[in-house]
mmCIF file of C-alpha atoms and ligand atoms in Angstrom:
data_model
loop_
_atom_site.group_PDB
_atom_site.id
_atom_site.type_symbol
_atom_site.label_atom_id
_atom_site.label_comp_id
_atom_site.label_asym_id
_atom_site.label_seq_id
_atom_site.Cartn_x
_atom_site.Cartn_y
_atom_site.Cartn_z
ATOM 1 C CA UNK Q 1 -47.845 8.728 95.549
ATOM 2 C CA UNK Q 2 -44.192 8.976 96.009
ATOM 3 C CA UNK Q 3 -43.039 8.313 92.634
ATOM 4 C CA UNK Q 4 -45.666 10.493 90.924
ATOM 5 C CA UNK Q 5 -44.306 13.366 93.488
ATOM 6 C CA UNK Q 6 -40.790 12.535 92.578
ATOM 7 C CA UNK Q 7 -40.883 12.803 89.163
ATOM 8 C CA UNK Q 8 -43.169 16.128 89.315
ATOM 9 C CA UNK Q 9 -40.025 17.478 91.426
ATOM 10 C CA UNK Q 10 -37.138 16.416 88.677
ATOM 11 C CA UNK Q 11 -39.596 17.128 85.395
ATOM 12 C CA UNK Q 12 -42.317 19.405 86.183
ATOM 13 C CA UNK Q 13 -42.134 23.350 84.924
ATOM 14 C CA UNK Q 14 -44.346 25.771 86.887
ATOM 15 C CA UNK Q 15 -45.763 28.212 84.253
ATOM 16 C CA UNK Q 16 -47.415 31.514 85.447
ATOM 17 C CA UNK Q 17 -51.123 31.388 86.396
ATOM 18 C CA UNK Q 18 -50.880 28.284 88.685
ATOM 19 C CA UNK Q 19 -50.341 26.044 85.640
ATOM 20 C CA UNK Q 20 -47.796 23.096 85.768
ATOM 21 C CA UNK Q 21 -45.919 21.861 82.903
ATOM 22 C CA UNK Q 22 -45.604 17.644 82.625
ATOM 23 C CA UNK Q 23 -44.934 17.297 79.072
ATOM 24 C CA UNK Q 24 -42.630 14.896 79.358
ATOM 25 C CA UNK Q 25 -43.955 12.616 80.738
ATOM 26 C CA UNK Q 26 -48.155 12.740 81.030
ATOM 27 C CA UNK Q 27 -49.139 15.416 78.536
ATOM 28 C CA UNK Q 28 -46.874 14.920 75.412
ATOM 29 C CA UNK Q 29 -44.305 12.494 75.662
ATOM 30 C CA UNK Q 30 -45.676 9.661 78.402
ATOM 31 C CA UNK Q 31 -43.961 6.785 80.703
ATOM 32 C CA UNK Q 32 -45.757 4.260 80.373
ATOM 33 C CA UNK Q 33 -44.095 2.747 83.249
ATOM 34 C CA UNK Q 34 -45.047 5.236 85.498
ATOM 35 C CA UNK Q 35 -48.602 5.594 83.797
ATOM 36 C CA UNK Q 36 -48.858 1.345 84.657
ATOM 37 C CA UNK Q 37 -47.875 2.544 88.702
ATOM 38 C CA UNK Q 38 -50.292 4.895 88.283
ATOM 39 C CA UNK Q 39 -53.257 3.201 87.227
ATOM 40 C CA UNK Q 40 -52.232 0.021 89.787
ATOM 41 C CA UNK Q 41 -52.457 3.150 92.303
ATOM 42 C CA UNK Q 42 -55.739 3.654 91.443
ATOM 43 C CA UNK Q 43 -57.130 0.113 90.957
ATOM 44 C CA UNK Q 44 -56.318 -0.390 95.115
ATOM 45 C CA UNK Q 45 -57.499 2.662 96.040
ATOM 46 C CA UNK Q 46 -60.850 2.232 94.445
ATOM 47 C CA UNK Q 47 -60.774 -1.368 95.143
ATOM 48 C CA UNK Q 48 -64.189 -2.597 96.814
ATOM 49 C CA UNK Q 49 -65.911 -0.500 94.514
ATOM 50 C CA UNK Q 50 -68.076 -1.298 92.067
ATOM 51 C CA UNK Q 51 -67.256 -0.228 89.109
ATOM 52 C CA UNK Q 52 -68.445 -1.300 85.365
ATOM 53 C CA UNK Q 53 -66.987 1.703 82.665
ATOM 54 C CA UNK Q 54 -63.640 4.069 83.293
ATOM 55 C CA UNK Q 55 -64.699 7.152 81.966
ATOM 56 C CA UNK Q 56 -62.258 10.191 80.420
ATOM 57 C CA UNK Q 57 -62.000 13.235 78.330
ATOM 58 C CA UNK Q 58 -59.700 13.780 75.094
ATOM 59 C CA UNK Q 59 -56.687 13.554 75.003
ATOM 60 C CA UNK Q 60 -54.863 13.986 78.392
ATOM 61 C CA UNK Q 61 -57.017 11.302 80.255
ATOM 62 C CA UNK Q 62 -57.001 8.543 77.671
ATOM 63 C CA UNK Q 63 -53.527 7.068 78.428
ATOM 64 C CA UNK Q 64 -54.071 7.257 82.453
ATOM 65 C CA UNK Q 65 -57.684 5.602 81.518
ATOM 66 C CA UNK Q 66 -56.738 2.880 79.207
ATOM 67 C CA UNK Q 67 -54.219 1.926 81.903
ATOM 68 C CA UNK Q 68 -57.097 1.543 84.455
ATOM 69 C CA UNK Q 69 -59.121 -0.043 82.208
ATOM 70 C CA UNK Q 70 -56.695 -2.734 81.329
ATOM 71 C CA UNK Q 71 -55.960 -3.700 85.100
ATOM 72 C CA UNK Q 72 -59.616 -4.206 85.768
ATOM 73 C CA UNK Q 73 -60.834 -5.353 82.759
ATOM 74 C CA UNK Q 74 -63.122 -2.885 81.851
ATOM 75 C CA UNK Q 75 -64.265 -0.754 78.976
ATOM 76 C CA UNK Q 76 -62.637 2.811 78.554
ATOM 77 C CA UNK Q 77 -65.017 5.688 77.300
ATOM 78 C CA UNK Q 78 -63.587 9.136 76.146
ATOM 79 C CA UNK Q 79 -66.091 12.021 76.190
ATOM 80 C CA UNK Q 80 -64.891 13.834 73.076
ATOM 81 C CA UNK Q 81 -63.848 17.547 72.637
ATOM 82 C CA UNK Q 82 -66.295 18.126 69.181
ATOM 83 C CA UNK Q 83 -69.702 16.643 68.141
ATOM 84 C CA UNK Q 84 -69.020 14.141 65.169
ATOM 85 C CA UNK Q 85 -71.235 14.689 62.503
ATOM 86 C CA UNK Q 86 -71.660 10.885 62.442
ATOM 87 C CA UNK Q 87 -72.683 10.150 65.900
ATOM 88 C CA UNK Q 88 -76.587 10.401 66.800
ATOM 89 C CA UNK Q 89 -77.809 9.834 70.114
ATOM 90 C CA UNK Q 90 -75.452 11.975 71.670
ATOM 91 C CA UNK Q 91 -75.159 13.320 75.746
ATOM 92 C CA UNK Q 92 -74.073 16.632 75.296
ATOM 93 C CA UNK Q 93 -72.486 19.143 77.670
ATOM 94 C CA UNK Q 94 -70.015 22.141 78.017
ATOM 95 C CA UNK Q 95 -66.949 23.077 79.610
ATOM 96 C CA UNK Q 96 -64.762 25.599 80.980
ATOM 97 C CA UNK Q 97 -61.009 25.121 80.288
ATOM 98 C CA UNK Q 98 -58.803 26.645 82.472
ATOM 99 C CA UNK Q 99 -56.030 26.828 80.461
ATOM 100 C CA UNK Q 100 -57.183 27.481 77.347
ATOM 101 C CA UNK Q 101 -59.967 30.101 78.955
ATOM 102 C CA UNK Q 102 -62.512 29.095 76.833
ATOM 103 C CA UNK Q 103 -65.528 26.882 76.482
ATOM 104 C CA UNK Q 104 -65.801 23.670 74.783
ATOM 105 C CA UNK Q 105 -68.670 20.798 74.191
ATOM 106 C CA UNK Q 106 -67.925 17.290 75.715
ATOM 107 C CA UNK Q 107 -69.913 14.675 74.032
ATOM 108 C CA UNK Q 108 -70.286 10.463 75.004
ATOM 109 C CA UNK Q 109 -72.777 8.261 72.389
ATOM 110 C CA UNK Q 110 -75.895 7.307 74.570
ATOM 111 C CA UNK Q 111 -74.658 3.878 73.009
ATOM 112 C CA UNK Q 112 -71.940 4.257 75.403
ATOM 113 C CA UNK Q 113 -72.798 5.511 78.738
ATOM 114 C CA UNK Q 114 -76.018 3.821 79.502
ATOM 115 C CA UNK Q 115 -78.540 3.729 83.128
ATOM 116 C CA UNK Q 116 -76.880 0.084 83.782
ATOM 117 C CA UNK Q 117 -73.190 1.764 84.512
ATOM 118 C CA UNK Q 118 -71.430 2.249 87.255
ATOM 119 C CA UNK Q 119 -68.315 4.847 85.645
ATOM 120 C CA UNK Q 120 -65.228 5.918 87.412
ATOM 121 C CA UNK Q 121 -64.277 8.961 86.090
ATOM 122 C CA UNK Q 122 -59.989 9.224 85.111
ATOM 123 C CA UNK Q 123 -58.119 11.966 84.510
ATOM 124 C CA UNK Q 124 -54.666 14.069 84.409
ATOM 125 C CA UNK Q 125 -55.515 17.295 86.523
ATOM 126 C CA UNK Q 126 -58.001 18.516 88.743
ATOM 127 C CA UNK Q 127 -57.722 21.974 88.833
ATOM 128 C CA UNK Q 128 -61.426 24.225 89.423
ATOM 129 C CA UNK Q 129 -63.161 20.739 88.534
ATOM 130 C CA UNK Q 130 -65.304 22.361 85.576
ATOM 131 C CA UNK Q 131 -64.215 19.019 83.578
ATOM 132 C CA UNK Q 132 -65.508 17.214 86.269
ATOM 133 C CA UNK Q 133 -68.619 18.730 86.530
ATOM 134 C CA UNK Q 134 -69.155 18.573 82.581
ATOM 135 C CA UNK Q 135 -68.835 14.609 83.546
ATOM 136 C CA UNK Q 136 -71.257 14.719 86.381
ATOM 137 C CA UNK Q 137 -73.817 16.233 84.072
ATOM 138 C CA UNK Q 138 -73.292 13.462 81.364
ATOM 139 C CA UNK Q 139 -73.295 10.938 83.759
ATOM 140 C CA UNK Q 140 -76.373 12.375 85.409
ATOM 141 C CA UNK Q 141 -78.034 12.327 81.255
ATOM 142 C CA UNK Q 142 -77.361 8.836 80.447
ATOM 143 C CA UNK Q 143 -78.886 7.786 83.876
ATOM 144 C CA UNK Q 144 -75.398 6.163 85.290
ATOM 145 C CA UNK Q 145 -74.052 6.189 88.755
ATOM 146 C CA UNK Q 146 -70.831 7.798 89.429
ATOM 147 C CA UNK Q 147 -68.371 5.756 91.852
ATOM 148 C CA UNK Q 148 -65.313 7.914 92.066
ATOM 149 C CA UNK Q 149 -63.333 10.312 90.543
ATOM 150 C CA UNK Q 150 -59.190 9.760 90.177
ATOM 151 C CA UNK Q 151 -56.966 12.383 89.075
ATOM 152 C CA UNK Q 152 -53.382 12.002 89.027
ATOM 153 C CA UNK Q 153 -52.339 15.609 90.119
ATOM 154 C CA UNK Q 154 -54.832 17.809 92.362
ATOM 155 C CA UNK Q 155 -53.943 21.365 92.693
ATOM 156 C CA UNK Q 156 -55.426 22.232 95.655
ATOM 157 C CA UNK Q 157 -54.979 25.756 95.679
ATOM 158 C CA UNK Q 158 -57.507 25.877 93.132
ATOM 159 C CA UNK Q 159 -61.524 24.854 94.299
ATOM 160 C CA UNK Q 160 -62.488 21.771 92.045
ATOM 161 C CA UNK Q 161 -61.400 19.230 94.822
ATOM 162 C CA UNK Q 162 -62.967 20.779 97.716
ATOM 163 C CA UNK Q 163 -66.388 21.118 95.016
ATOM 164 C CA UNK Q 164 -66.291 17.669 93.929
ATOM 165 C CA UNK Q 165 -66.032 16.660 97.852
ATOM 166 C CA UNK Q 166 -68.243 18.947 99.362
ATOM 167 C CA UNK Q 167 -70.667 17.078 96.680
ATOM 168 C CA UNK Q 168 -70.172 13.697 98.400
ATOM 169 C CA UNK Q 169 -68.130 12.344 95.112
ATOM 170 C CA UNK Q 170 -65.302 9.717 96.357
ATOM 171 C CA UNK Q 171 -62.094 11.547 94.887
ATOM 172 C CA UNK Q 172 -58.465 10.328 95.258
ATOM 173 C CA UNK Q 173 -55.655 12.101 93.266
ATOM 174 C CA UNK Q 174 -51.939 11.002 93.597
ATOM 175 C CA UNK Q 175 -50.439 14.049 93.957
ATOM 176 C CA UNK Q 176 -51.635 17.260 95.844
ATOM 177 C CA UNK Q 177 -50.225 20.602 95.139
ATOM 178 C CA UNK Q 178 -50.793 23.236 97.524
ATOM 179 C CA UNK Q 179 -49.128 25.831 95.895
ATOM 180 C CA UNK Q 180 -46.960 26.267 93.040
ATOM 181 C CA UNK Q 181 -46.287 30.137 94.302
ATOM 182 C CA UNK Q 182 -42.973 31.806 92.796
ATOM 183 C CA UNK Q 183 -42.203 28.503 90.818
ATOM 184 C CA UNK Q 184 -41.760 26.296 94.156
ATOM 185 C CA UNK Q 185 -43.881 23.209 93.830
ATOM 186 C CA UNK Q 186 -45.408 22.403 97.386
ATOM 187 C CA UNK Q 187 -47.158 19.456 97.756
ATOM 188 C CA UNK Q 188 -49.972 18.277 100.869
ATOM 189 C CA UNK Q 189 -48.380 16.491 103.142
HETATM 190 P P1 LIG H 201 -60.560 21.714 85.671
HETATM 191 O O1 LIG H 201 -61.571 21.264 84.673
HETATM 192 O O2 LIG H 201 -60.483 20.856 86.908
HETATM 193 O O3 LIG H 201 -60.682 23.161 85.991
HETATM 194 O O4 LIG H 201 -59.166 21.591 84.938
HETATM 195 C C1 LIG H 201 -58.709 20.319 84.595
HETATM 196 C C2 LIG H 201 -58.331 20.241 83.161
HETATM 197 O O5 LIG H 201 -57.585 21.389 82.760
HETATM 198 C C3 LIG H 201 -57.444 19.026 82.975
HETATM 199 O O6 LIG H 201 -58.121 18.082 82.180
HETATM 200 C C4 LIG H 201 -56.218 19.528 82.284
HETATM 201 O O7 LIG H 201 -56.258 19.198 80.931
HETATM 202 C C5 LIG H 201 -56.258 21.037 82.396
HETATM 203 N N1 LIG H 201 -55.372 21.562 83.445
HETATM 204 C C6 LIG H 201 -55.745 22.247 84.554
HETATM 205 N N2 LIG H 201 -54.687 22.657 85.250
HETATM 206 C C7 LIG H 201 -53.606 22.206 84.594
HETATM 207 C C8 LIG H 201 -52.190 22.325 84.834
HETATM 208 O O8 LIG H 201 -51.705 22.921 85.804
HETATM 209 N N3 LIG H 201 -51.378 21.717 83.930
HETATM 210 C C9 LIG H 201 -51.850 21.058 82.834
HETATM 211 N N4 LIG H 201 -50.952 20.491 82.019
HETATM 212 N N5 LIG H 201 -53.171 20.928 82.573
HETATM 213 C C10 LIG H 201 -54.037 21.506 83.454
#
């Protein structure tokens, strides 16, 4: 998505380790005019698809979600980071971060994420897809079909796409890195 690659160009900051920097505009501060391009992005490229719940994790995917969620109408879940000690009936599963290099629980009410949904799955990056996969397994618990998975940057250089793929998952992201080698962000053509 042109814009998306545009603005990753003029804002992004390449950090060592293969990790980009958007904090000005996805991860901290946000456009929410971009974000709405986004999401409209993803609404035709899923179009024809059947889907009844966006799905996300805390706290990068909520604002790309709720987008989604408000063009099609639909309810937006976020799996969250920590088990509430108020919520029963939870689908439980863990997660490798990538850039924190540690694991963490991701948790959705059963109340939430039920056999009768159909869930496309938003978020920010797709790096070695472990968040992904944490959402397959939850999705897989509560009985629900996954439809799709859209991720608004894809670093390809890194395995989760060609995993998620490979696994027969429909995945679109808006913007594939191939390399972010000596601080030089290449995109797929
Ligand atoms: P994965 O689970 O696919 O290995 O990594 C995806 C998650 O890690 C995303 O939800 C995102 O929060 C974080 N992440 C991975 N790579 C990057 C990156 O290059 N930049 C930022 N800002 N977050 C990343």
């Amino acid at each position: 998505m042109k814009a998306l690659k545009e603005r990753i160009l003029n804002d992004g900051r390449c950090l060592p380790g293969g990790v980009l920097k958007v904090d000005n505009f996805i991860n901290h501060q946000m456009d929410p005019l971009l974000m709405k391009l986004m999401a409209e992005e993803f609404v035709r490229r899923f179009a024809g698809t059947n889907i009844t719940k966006i799905l996300t994790v805390e706290a990068s995917g909520i604002a790309p979600a709720i987008m989604v969620g408000y063009l099609l109408g639909l309810p937006v879940v976020f799996a969250k980071k920590s088990k509430p000690s108020t919520m029963e009936n939870m689908l439980v599963s863990e997660v490798f971060s990538f850039t924190k290099n540690r694991t963490y629980t991701i948790c959705v009410s059963k109340d939430f994420l039920s056999p009768c949904d159909k869930v496309l799955f938003v978020d920010d990056f797709l790096a070695n897809g472990n968040a992904g996969k944490g959402i397959i397994d939850l999705v897989q618990q509560a009985g629900a079909e996954l439809v799709g998975m859209g991720f608004l940057i894809e670093k390809s250089f890194q395995k989760g796409g060609e995993m998620l793929r490979e696994a027969g998952i429909h995945v679109e992201s808006l913007a594939i890195i191939d390399s972010l080698d000596d601080c030089s962000i290449k995109f797929k053509e």
